[in-house]
Amino acid sequence: MKKERWLAVVFAAVACGCCACGKTDEKWKIYTPDGAPALALAYAMSEEDENAEYRVVDAATIGAFVSGAAPVADACVLPVNLAAKLLGNGDVYQTVGVVTHGNLYLLATEDTQYTRENLSSLVGKTVGVVQLANVPGLTVKIVLNELEIPWQQLTDGAEIASDKVNLKAITPAEVLPNTEGVDVFVAPSPAADMKAENTALDFVGSLQALYGGEDGYPQAVLVVKRSVLESDRAFVDGLLEKIEAGSAWLKSAEKSAIAGAVAKNLADGLTPTLTAQNLTDGAIEHSSVRLVRAQAAKAGVKAFLEKMKRVAADAAIPKEEFFAAV
């Protein structure tokens, strides 16, 4: 009888260590794109954590880490539209919150400051947008649609229209005062801050303010595997607390500490976009890093994606099950 009781204790301990009591055999794997989303995890990455392993990867590859039959990411920061498209049914992953709220700014050599009241003055001009096909360009289109300002995309040799806003896809390297045929640029911070500091370009508007005032728009969300939420809720709660604390830490920490926290977790071969030199106070503020937990963010996320669906047919609206109760 004693032997049977001893075996029962052993089996219970093994079962607890393997599943019910959190991850003990290896660290939880957390992925984020480089750039502003990585800032949301910078404070968490700055601390030693025996339960977590962070990886900062190329934004173009981020979807791969939550895809397939056995996705490698236990938690991942994703653009909200990609998260909704890949994971919106809530079966494998749920979102625990929005972590960034837009880092896109209008730049030009002119003095005009663009607001919702005068944005129609862009009619007849060409607006060069970095990542026109993705969230930046889609958000520009959403704003123009909401304000009933006509626009066209300059593709397939389309001529510049005098009665529409002309949207043109550009690369980050083309955000320069002498780029021919572009009147106003839309670019992300901190790159936009460096352009404003080192060229004749200056800030002439905020896409966040044009969309939603001080609240901006839901840009990037943190998703977590349902299995992790169920087996190690304490770890998830602790991670969310670090993200919340990180908003204040970004404003007070040394820039080298912030950049270093991201750099030490960069994927092999990736050149850091965040450095002690380009992480100015303005760049950090412009990255709009703050946590809004899933249930509080749900209405705003759905509204944003509903608007996105009007300019991108493949945009997806997530199910209720996508939003974790955290």
XYZ file of C-alpha atoms in Angstrom:
326
model
C 0.000 0.000 0.000
C 2.842 2.388 0.876
C 4.479 1.679 -2.500
C 1.208 2.447 -4.321
C 0.840 5.768 -2.443
C 4.478 6.672 -3.239
C 3.945 5.936 -6.955
C 0.779 8.052 -6.969
C 2.717 11.003 -5.547
C 5.459 10.595 -8.161
C 2.995 10.393 -11.044
C 1.121 13.467 -9.765
C 4.352 15.439 -9.527
C 5.367 14.461 -13.039
C 1.956 15.415 -14.414
C 2.106 18.778 -12.670
C 5.578 19.487 -13.990
C 4.599 18.559 -17.549
C 1.321 20.409 -17.934
C -0.852 21.762 -15.146
C 1.614 23.893 -13.246
C 3.261 25.818 -16.068
C 6.290 25.227 -18.225
C 9.253 23.713 -16.402
C 11.185 21.897 -19.127
C 11.911 24.937 -21.328
C 11.145 28.616 -21.632
C 8.055 30.139 -23.189
C 8.981 31.512 -26.625
C 7.869 35.084 -27.304
C 8.279 36.716 -30.727
C 7.926 40.329 -31.853
C 8.677 42.243 -35.041
C 11.516 44.721 -34.912
C 10.662 48.408 -34.578
C 7.884 49.999 -32.502
C 6.279 46.630 -31.528
C 9.579 45.540 -29.989
C 9.462 48.610 -27.734
C 6.305 47.217 -26.161
C 8.378 44.278 -24.875
C 11.610 46.190 -24.229
C 11.123 46.415 -20.460
C 10.259 42.725 -20.223
C 13.310 41.899 -22.340
C 15.546 44.063 -20.153
C 14.971 41.763 -17.182
C 16.260 38.251 -16.743
C 13.365 35.793 -16.841
C 13.940 32.085 -16.368
C 10.511 31.352 -17.878
C 10.741 33.398 -21.099
C 12.849 33.474 -24.234
C 12.381 36.522 -26.485
C 13.147 36.825 -30.183
C 12.983 40.022 -32.268
C 12.503 39.144 -35.934
C 12.004 40.744 -39.329
C 8.460 42.123 -39.532
C 7.978 40.465 -42.919
C 8.351 37.002 -41.345
C 6.316 37.398 -38.153
C 3.282 35.461 -39.378
C 5.340 32.299 -39.824
C 5.827 31.934 -36.074
C 2.092 31.510 -35.390
C 1.337 29.403 -38.472
C 1.316 25.691 -39.256
C 0.237 22.613 -37.356
C 2.715 23.230 -34.519
C 3.422 27.009 -34.334
C 6.628 27.810 -32.464
C 5.520 31.035 -30.748
C 3.884 30.698 -27.351
C 3.204 34.435 -27.498
C 3.646 36.873 -30.365
C 3.150 40.533 -31.251
C 1.383 40.890 -34.599
C -0.209 43.630 -36.702
C -3.879 43.565 -35.753
C -5.090 42.779 -39.272
C -2.677 39.848 -39.637
C -3.637 38.496 -36.222
C -7.329 38.662 -37.136
C -6.737 36.975 -40.492
C -4.556 34.138 -39.201
C -5.909 33.606 -35.701
C -9.276 35.335 -35.509
C -11.271 32.205 -34.705
C -9.553 32.029 -31.306
C -8.979 28.281 -31.544
C -5.200 28.244 -30.995
C -4.337 31.799 -29.952
C -6.198 34.613 -28.217
C -5.265 38.259 -28.011
C -4.566 39.547 -24.523
C -4.327 43.199 -25.553
C -3.333 45.948 -27.954
C 0.257 47.035 -27.294
C 0.858 49.816 -29.853
C -1.569 52.403 -31.192
C 0.059 53.782 -34.317
C 3.468 55.248 -35.157
C 2.773 56.880 -38.539
C 3.358 60.542 -39.330
C 2.997 62.923 -42.242
C 6.193 64.660 -43.348
C 6.696 67.485 -45.855
C 8.754 70.591 -46.527
C 5.644 72.800 -46.374
C 4.220 74.542 -43.308
C 0.672 73.153 -43.432
C -0.402 71.093 -40.437
C -2.938 68.533 -41.604
C -5.999 67.893 -39.459
C -9.371 66.304 -40.117
C -10.669 69.787 -40.908
C -8.211 70.568 -43.709
C -7.088 67.137 -44.945
C -9.027 67.731 -48.163
C -6.266 70.149 -49.152
C -4.279 67.020 -50.114
C -6.544 66.679 -53.159
C -4.407 66.978 -56.281
C -1.229 66.175 -54.363
C 0.772 62.948 -54.279
C 1.213 61.248 -50.921
C 4.051 58.734 -50.724
C 3.263 55.984 -48.224
C 5.769 53.524 -46.788
C 4.004 50.107 -46.867
C 1.042 51.324 -48.884
C -0.312 47.765 -49.207
C -0.238 47.103 -45.458
C -1.625 48.780 -42.317
C -0.048 52.210 -43.030
C -1.620 52.538 -46.458
C -4.885 50.924 -45.402
C -5.206 53.354 -42.498
C -4.609 56.320 -44.808
C -7.411 55.024 -47.033
C -9.698 54.526 -44.024
C -9.204 58.144 -42.947
C -9.784 59.504 -46.452
C -12.945 57.409 -46.791
C -14.283 58.561 -43.429
C -13.801 62.190 -44.457
C -15.270 61.497 -47.903
C -12.089 62.652 -49.618
C -11.622 60.983 -53.035
C -8.361 59.120 -53.619
C -6.652 56.867 -56.103
C -3.651 54.578 -55.989
C -0.932 55.328 -58.516
C -0.434 51.902 -60.048
C -0.195 50.569 -63.594
C 0.839 53.936 -65.002
C -2.125 55.857 -63.587
C -1.855 59.603 -64.143
C -1.931 62.060 -61.273
C -5.503 63.278 -60.730
C -6.251 66.882 -59.842
C -9.532 65.967 -58.118
C -8.225 63.155 -55.879
C -5.502 62.419 -53.364
C -2.887 60.393 -55.220
C -1.394 57.582 -53.123
C 1.986 56.230 -54.159
C 3.945 53.303 -52.727
C 7.458 54.294 -51.675
C 10.368 52.711 -49.842
C 11.808 54.079 -46.582
C 14.874 55.250 -48.513
C 12.672 57.468 -50.691
C 11.468 59.560 -47.747
C 13.598 62.538 -48.786
C 12.860 66.158 -49.729
C 14.207 65.669 -53.263
C 12.129 62.572 -54.105
C 10.491 63.549 -57.357
C 6.726 63.559 -57.624
C 5.909 63.270 -53.901
C 4.427 66.194 -51.983
C 3.752 64.589 -48.583
C 5.165 61.429 -47.023
C 3.651 58.952 -44.554
C 6.392 57.167 -42.614
C 6.784 55.316 -39.300
C 8.598 56.505 -36.209
C 11.464 56.368 -35.262
C 12.555 56.631 -38.911
C 10.261 59.634 -39.352
C 11.921 61.377 -36.407
C 15.351 60.895 -37.956
C 14.123 62.343 -41.259
C 12.659 65.366 -39.481
C 15.905 65.890 -37.585
C 18.339 65.410 -40.462
C 16.569 66.656 -43.592
C 14.375 69.553 -44.687
C 11.297 67.435 -44.003
C 9.209 68.206 -40.934
C 6.171 66.765 -39.195
C 2.942 68.050 -40.731
C 0.448 65.619 -39.227
C -0.222 62.463 -37.243
C -2.135 59.581 -38.804
C -3.153 58.532 -35.291
C -4.787 61.895 -34.617
C -6.420 61.847 -38.047
C -7.956 58.460 -37.238
C -8.841 58.569 -33.566
C -7.509 61.632 -31.775
C -5.389 60.885 -28.710
C -6.287 57.169 -28.763
C -4.904 56.509 -32.242
C -5.803 53.155 -33.791
C -5.122 49.545 -32.723
C -1.881 48.757 -34.529
C -0.258 45.707 -32.920
C -1.686 43.084 -30.568
C -0.117 40.484 -28.314
C -1.495 36.988 -28.867
C -0.920 34.025 -26.555
C -1.591 30.333 -27.095
C -4.747 29.207 -25.359
C -2.772 26.305 -23.915
C -0.395 28.763 -22.237
C -3.264 30.839 -20.862
C -4.732 27.660 -19.381
C -1.525 26.107 -18.026
C 0.447 29.149 -16.846
C -1.875 32.091 -16.311
C 0.517 33.510 -13.717
C 3.199 33.907 -16.386
C 0.779 35.675 -18.754
C -0.411 38.010 -15.997
C 3.198 38.803 -15.119
C 4.039 39.548 -18.762
C 1.088 41.922 -19.047
C 2.161 43.695 -15.879
C 5.649 44.171 -17.342
C 4.190 45.602 -20.559
C 2.089 48.032 -18.510
C 5.135 49.075 -16.468
C 7.180 49.345 -19.653
C 5.287 52.406 -20.895
C 6.683 54.481 -18.016
C 10.092 52.776 -18.169
C 10.532 53.819 -21.822
C 10.218 57.462 -20.783
C 12.789 57.263 -17.991
C 15.314 54.590 -18.991
C 18.606 55.288 -20.719
C 18.236 55.048 -24.485
C 21.169 52.643 -24.615
C 19.370 50.341 -22.159
C 16.217 50.344 -24.267
C 18.057 49.713 -27.531
C 20.259 47.122 -25.842
C 17.283 45.165 -24.514
C 15.951 44.833 -28.054
C 19.344 44.237 -29.702
C 20.318 41.338 -27.432
C 17.250 39.427 -28.616
C 17.584 40.119 -32.347
C 17.380 37.168 -34.693
C 20.686 36.207 -36.287
C 21.646 38.428 -39.218
C 19.084 41.139 -38.428
C 20.342 44.732 -38.244
C 18.632 46.658 -35.424
C 16.317 49.481 -36.452
C 16.293 50.846 -32.898
C 19.526 52.393 -31.674
C 20.559 54.736 -28.874
C 20.951 57.410 -31.561
C 17.488 57.219 -33.136
C 15.557 56.531 -29.926
C 14.880 60.138 -29.031
C 12.204 61.111 -26.538
C 10.054 62.110 -29.501
C 10.551 58.783 -31.241
C 9.500 56.871 -28.139
C 6.426 59.059 -27.672
C 5.575 58.677 -31.362
C 5.677 54.884 -31.082
C 2.426 54.989 -29.031
C 3.323 52.085 -26.740
C 0.699 51.295 -24.106
C -1.314 48.240 -23.166
C -5.076 48.145 -23.524
C -6.285 44.745 -22.412
C -8.312 42.606 -24.776
C -11.800 43.130 -23.420
C -11.349 46.907 -23.178
C -9.843 47.017 -26.676
C -12.361 44.694 -28.343
C -14.823 47.303 -29.631
C -12.040 49.479 -31.066
C -10.320 46.538 -32.765
C -13.540 45.363 -34.386
C -14.447 48.882 -35.534
C -10.994 49.385 -37.063
C -11.127 46.084 -38.921
C -14.674 46.750 -40.142
C -13.400 49.984 -41.684
C -10.378 48.177 -43.088
C -12.618 45.652 -44.800
C -14.047 48.485 -46.909
C -10.606 49.175 -48.397
C -9.190 45.620 -48.303
C -11.532 42.801 -49.238
C -9.368 40.185 -47.525
C -9.493 41.884 -44.114
C -10.986 39.636 -41.421
C -13.202 40.362 -38.420
C -12.230 38.222 -35.423
C -14.723 36.163 -33.439
C -15.569 36.843 -29.798
C -13.386 33.868 -28.838
C -10.330 35.752 -30.118
C -10.451 38.161 -27.166
C -9.098 36.666 -23.946
C -10.675 37.482 -20.588
C -7.618 39.088 -19.005
